XYZ file of C-alpha atoms in Angstrom:
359
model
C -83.403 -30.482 245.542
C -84.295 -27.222 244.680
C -81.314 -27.234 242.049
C -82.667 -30.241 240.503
C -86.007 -28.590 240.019
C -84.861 -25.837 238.327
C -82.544 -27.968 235.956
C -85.894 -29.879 235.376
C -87.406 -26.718 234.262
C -84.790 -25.361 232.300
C -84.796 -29.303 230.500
C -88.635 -28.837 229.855
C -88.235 -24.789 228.494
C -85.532 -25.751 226.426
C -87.555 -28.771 224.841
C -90.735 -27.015 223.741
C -88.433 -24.036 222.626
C -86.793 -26.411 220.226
C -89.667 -28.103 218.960
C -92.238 -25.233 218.484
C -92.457 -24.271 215.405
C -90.713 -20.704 214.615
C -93.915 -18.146 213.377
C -94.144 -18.178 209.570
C -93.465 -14.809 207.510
C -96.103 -13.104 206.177
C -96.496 -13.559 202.384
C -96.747 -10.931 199.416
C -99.616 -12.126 197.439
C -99.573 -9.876 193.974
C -102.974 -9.922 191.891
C -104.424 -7.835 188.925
C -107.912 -7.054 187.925
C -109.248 -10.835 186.468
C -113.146 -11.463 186.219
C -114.729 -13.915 186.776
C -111.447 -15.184 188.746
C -110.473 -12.092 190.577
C -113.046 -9.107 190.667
C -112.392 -6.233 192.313
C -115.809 -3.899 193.511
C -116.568 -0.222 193.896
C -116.022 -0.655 197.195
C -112.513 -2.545 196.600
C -114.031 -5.517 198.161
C -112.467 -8.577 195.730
C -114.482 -11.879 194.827
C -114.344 -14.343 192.126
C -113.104 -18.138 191.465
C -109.100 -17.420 192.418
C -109.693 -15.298 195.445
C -112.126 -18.009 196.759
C -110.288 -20.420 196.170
C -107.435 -18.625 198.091
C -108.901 -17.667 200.823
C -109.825 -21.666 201.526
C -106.364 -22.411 201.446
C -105.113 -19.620 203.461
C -107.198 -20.317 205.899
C -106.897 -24.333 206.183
C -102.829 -23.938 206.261
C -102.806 -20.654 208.206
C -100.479 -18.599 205.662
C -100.480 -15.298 206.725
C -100.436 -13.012 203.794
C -101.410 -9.359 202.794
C -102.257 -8.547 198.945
C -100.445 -6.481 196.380
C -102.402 -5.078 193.375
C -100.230 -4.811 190.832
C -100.336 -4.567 186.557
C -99.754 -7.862 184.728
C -96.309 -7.193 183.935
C -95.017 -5.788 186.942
C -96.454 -8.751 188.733
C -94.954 -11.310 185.953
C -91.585 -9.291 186.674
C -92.519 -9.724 190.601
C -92.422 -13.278 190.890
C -89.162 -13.827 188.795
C -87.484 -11.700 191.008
C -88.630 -12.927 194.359
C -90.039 -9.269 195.134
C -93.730 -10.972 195.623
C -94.078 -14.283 197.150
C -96.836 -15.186 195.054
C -99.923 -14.587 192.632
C -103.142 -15.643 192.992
C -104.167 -14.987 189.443
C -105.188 -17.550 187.035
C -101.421 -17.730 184.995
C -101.512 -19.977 182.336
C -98.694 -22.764 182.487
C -96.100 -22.095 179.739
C -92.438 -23.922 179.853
C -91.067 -20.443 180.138
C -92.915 -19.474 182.868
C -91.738 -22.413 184.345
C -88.360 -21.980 184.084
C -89.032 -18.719 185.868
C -91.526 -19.346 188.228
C -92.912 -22.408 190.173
C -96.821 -23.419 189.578
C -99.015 -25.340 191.552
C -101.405 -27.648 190.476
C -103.900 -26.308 187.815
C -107.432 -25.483 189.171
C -109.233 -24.404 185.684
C -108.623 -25.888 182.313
C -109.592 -23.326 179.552
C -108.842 -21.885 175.759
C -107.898 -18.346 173.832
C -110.682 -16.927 171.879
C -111.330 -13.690 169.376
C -113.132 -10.695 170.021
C -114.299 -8.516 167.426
C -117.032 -5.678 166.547
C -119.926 -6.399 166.225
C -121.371 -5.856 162.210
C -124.091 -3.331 161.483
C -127.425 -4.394 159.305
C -125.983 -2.228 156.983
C -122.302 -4.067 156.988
C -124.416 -7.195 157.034
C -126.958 -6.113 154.173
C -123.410 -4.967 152.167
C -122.152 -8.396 152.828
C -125.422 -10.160 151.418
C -125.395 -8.216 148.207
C -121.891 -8.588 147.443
C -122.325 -12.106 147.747
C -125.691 -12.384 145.686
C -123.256 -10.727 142.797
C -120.524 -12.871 143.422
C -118.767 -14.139 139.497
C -120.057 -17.400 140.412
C -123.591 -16.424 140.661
C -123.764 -14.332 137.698
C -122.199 -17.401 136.013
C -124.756 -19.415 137.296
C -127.459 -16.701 136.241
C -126.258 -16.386 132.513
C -126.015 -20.027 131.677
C -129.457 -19.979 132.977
C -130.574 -17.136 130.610
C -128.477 -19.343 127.935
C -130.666 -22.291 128.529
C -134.133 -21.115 128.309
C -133.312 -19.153 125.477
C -132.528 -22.397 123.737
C -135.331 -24.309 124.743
C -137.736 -20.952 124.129
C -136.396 -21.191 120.755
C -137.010 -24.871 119.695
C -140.699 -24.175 120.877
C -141.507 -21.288 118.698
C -139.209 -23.510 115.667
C -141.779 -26.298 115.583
C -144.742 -24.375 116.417
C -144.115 -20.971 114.227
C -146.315 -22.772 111.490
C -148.641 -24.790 113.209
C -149.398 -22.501 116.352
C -149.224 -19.207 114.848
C -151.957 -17.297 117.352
C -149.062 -18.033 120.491
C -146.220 -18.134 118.554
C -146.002 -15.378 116.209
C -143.320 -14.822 113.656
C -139.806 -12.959 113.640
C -139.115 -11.422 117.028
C -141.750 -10.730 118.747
C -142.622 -14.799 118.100
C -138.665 -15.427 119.932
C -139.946 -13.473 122.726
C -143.212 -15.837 123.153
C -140.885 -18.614 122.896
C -138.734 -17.458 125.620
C -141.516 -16.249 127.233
C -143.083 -20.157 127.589
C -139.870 -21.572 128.401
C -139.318 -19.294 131.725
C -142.810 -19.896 132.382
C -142.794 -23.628 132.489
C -139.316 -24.169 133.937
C -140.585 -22.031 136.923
C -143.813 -23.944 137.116
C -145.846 -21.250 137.069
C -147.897 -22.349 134.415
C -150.445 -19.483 133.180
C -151.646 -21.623 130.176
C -151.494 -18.842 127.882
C -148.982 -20.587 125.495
C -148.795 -24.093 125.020
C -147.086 -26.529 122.257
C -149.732 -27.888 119.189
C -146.984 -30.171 117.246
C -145.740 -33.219 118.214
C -142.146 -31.653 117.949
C -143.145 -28.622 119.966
C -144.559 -31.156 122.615
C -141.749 -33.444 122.542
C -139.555 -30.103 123.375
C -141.820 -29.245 126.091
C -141.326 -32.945 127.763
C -137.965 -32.947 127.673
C -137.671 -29.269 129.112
C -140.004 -29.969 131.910
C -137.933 -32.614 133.421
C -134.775 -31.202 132.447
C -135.971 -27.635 134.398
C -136.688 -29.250 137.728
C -133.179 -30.784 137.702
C -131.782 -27.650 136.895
C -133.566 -25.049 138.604
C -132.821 -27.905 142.175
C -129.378 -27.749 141.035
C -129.160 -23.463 140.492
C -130.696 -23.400 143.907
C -128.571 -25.420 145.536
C -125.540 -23.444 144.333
C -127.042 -19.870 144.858
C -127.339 -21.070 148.357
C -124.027 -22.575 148.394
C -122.017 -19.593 147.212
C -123.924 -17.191 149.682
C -123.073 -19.800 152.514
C -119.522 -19.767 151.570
C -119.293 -15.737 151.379
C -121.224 -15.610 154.593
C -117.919 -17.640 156.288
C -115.572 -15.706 154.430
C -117.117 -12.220 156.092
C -117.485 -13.951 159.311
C -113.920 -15.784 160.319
C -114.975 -19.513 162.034
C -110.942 -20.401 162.744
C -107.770 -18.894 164.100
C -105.712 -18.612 160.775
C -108.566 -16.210 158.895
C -107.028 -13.521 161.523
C -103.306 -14.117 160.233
C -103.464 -11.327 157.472
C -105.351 -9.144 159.986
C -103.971 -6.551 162.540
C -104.518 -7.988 165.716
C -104.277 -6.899 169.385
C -103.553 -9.365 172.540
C -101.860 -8.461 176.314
C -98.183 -8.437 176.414
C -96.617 -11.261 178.264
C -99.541 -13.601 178.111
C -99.589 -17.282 176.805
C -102.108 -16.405 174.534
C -99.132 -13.938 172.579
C -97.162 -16.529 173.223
C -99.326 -18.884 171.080
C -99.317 -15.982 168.072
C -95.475 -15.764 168.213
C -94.670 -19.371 167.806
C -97.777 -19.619 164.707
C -95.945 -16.618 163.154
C -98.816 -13.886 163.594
C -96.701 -10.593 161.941
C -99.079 -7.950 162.637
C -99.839 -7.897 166.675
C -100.315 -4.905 168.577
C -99.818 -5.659 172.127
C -101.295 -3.932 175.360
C -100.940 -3.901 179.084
C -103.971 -5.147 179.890
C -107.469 -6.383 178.754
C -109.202 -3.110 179.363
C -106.687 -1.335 177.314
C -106.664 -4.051 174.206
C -110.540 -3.751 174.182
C -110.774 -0.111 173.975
C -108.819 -0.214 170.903
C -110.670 -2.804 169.195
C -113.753 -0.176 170.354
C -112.202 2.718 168.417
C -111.044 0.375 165.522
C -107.526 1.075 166.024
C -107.389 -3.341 165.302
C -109.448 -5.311 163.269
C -109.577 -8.308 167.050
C -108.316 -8.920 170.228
C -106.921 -12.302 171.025
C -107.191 -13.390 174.839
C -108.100 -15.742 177.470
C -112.117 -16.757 176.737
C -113.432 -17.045 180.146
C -111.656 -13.135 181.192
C -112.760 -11.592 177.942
C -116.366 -13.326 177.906
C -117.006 -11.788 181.247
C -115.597 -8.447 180.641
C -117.204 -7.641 177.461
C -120.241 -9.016 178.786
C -120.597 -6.954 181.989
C -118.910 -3.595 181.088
C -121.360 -1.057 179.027
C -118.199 0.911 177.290
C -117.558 -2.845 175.102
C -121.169 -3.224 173.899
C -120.726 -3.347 170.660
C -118.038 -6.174 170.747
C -118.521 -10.038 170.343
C -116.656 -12.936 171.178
C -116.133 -15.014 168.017
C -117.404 -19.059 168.742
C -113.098 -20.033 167.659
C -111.050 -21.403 170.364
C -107.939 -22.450 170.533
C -104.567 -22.772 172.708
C -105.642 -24.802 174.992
C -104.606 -23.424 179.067
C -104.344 -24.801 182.224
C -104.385 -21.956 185.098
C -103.092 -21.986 188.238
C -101.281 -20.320 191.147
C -97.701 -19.047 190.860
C -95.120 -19.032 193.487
C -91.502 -17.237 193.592
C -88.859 -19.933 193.511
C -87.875 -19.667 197.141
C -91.462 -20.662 198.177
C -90.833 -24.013 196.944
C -92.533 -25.439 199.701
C -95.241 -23.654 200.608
C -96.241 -24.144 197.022
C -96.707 -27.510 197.544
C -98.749 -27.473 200.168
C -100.923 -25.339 198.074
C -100.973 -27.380 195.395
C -102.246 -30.444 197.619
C -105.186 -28.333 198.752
C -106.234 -27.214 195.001
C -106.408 -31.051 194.208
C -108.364 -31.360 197.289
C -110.934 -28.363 196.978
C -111.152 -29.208 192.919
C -112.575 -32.405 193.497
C -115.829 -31.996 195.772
C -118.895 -30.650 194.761
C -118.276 -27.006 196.505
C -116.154 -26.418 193.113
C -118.660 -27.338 190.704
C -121.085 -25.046 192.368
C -118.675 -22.284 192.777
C -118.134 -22.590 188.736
C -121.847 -22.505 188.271
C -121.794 -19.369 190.961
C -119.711 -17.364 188.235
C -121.234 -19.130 184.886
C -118.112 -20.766 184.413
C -117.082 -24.495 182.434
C -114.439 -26.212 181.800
C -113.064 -28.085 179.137
């Protein structure tokens, strides 16, 4: 009896031996410096979008974990490798990041944009000027001269005889006649010289309608070449930054995106902080990288002031988490929670939390 107790016991040991489940391994999460998605604080306390988000999952599938900060690269390098488990920065899909790497489900759908300096009044004031002497405006300018000259000098030819008080002879009575034709095409009318003749008058009819078409018309295309200009000094689209020397972080998708649209002269940098200090000093004309990251940055560090993001987007990105190719599954149980946590309202007010929008 007693033997067939123990055997009993032994039977019941073995069983819940076999079917507990053996503890799970404690994974290397690597992560870099990433506001508004990972922010790390004086105090080396993190917050932001990713490591929220993170810390849900985590928690909901009980994955022990302990984070790595690490540089972009090395962390890139990392996950290839297998030396990290995983990254909880936002890494933009790419096919060969793929090919390297496995990716969950995207959580945030964004774009690249353009940083630059920001222009002085005096660069501005520069810009103005050069465009108010543009050839087309002093085109514009001398055929005006042209035309009241011509119509100032069929006045004063009908009215040299007739009206000899306000149009005088020789020169000085060409300078009355140009004199009334400026005068009346600007509407200014001072009434000091007016037609007598019935050919002087006809000339004055025909000049008066004929100037409000024209001066409309030389208005129109003053302000059209200063709009113009005013585009050309500030760049509204991607290609204006092709002839440019450029800066953007090594190993991102956004250089990635300049390689394959055959962007010669890139400088590239290990990080954002680094890529924005030279566009500081001027040692690049831009910086090219992800909007929401550079947005924040430039927006809440004092040292990049006197740089602007540019309103020019393009590449679009999906972001998500990256896993090491032996964490196959794991990764997809984190990619079932992202869908999960992306679709209730606690998202949309964590996005609003950190001024955040997605495409």
């Amino acid at each position: 009896m007693r033997k067939q107790a123990a055997y009993l016991v032994l039977f019941f040991w073995m069983t819940n031996g076999l079917n507990a489940q053996a503890p799970q391994d404690t994974l290397t999460i690597g992560y870099t410096r990433a506001s508004p998605f990972i922010i790390i604080e004086e105090d080396q306390d993190m917050k932001g979008l990713s490591v929220w988000l993170w810390e849900k999952i985590a928690d909901d599938l009980q994955i022990p974990y302990e984070l790595k900060l690490m540089s972009f690269n090395d962390m890139l390098k990392a996950l290839e490798d297998g030396s990290i488990d995983a990254s909880i920065n936002p890494l933009t899909i790419t096919s060969d990041r793929s090919k390297r790497m496995d990716f969950t489900h995207s959580f945030f759908v964004s774009n690249s944009t353009v940083a630059i300096r920001k222009s002085s009044s005096f660069h501005k004031l520069f810009g103005y000027a050069r465009s108010l002497f543009s050839l087309n405006f002093l085109s514009g300018l001398l055929v005006l001269v042209i035309i009241i000259g011509l119509f100032g000098f069929a006045a004063w030819w009908f009215e040299r005889k007739y009206n000899e008080t306000q149009f005088r002879k020789g020169i000085a009575g060409l300078w009355d006649g140009l004199w009334w034709s400026a005068v009346t095409m600007t509407t200014v009318g001072y009434g000091d010289k007016s037609p007598k003749s019935t050919g002087g008058k006809v000339i004055a009819l025909i000049w008066m309608f004929t100037a409000l078409l024209f001066i409309s018309g030389f208005t129109a295309s003053i302000a059209s070449t200063l709009t113009v200009n005013q585009l050309q000094w500030s760049p509204q689209g991607i290609n204006d930054f092709k002839d440019q020397s450029v800066g953007c972080v090594s190993a991102s998708g956004t250089l990635d995106y300049l390689d394959t649209h055959f962007f010669s002269d890139v400088e590239r940098y290990s990080g954002l902080q680094e890529g924005l200090a030279a566009l500081s000093k001027q040692e690049i004309e831009a910086f090219l990288y992800d909007e929401p990251i550079m947005k924040y940055r430039i927006a809440h560090d004092p040292a990049f002031k006197t740089l602007e993001v540019l309103p020019v987007k393009f590449d679009l990105q999906f972001y998500a988490f990256a896993f090491s190719k032996a964490q196959y599954d794991i990764k997809e149980r984190v990619s079932q929670k992202i869908l999960e946590y992306t679709e209730n309202i606690e998202w949309r007010l964590i996005l609003a939390e950190y001024d955040l929008s997605q495409l």
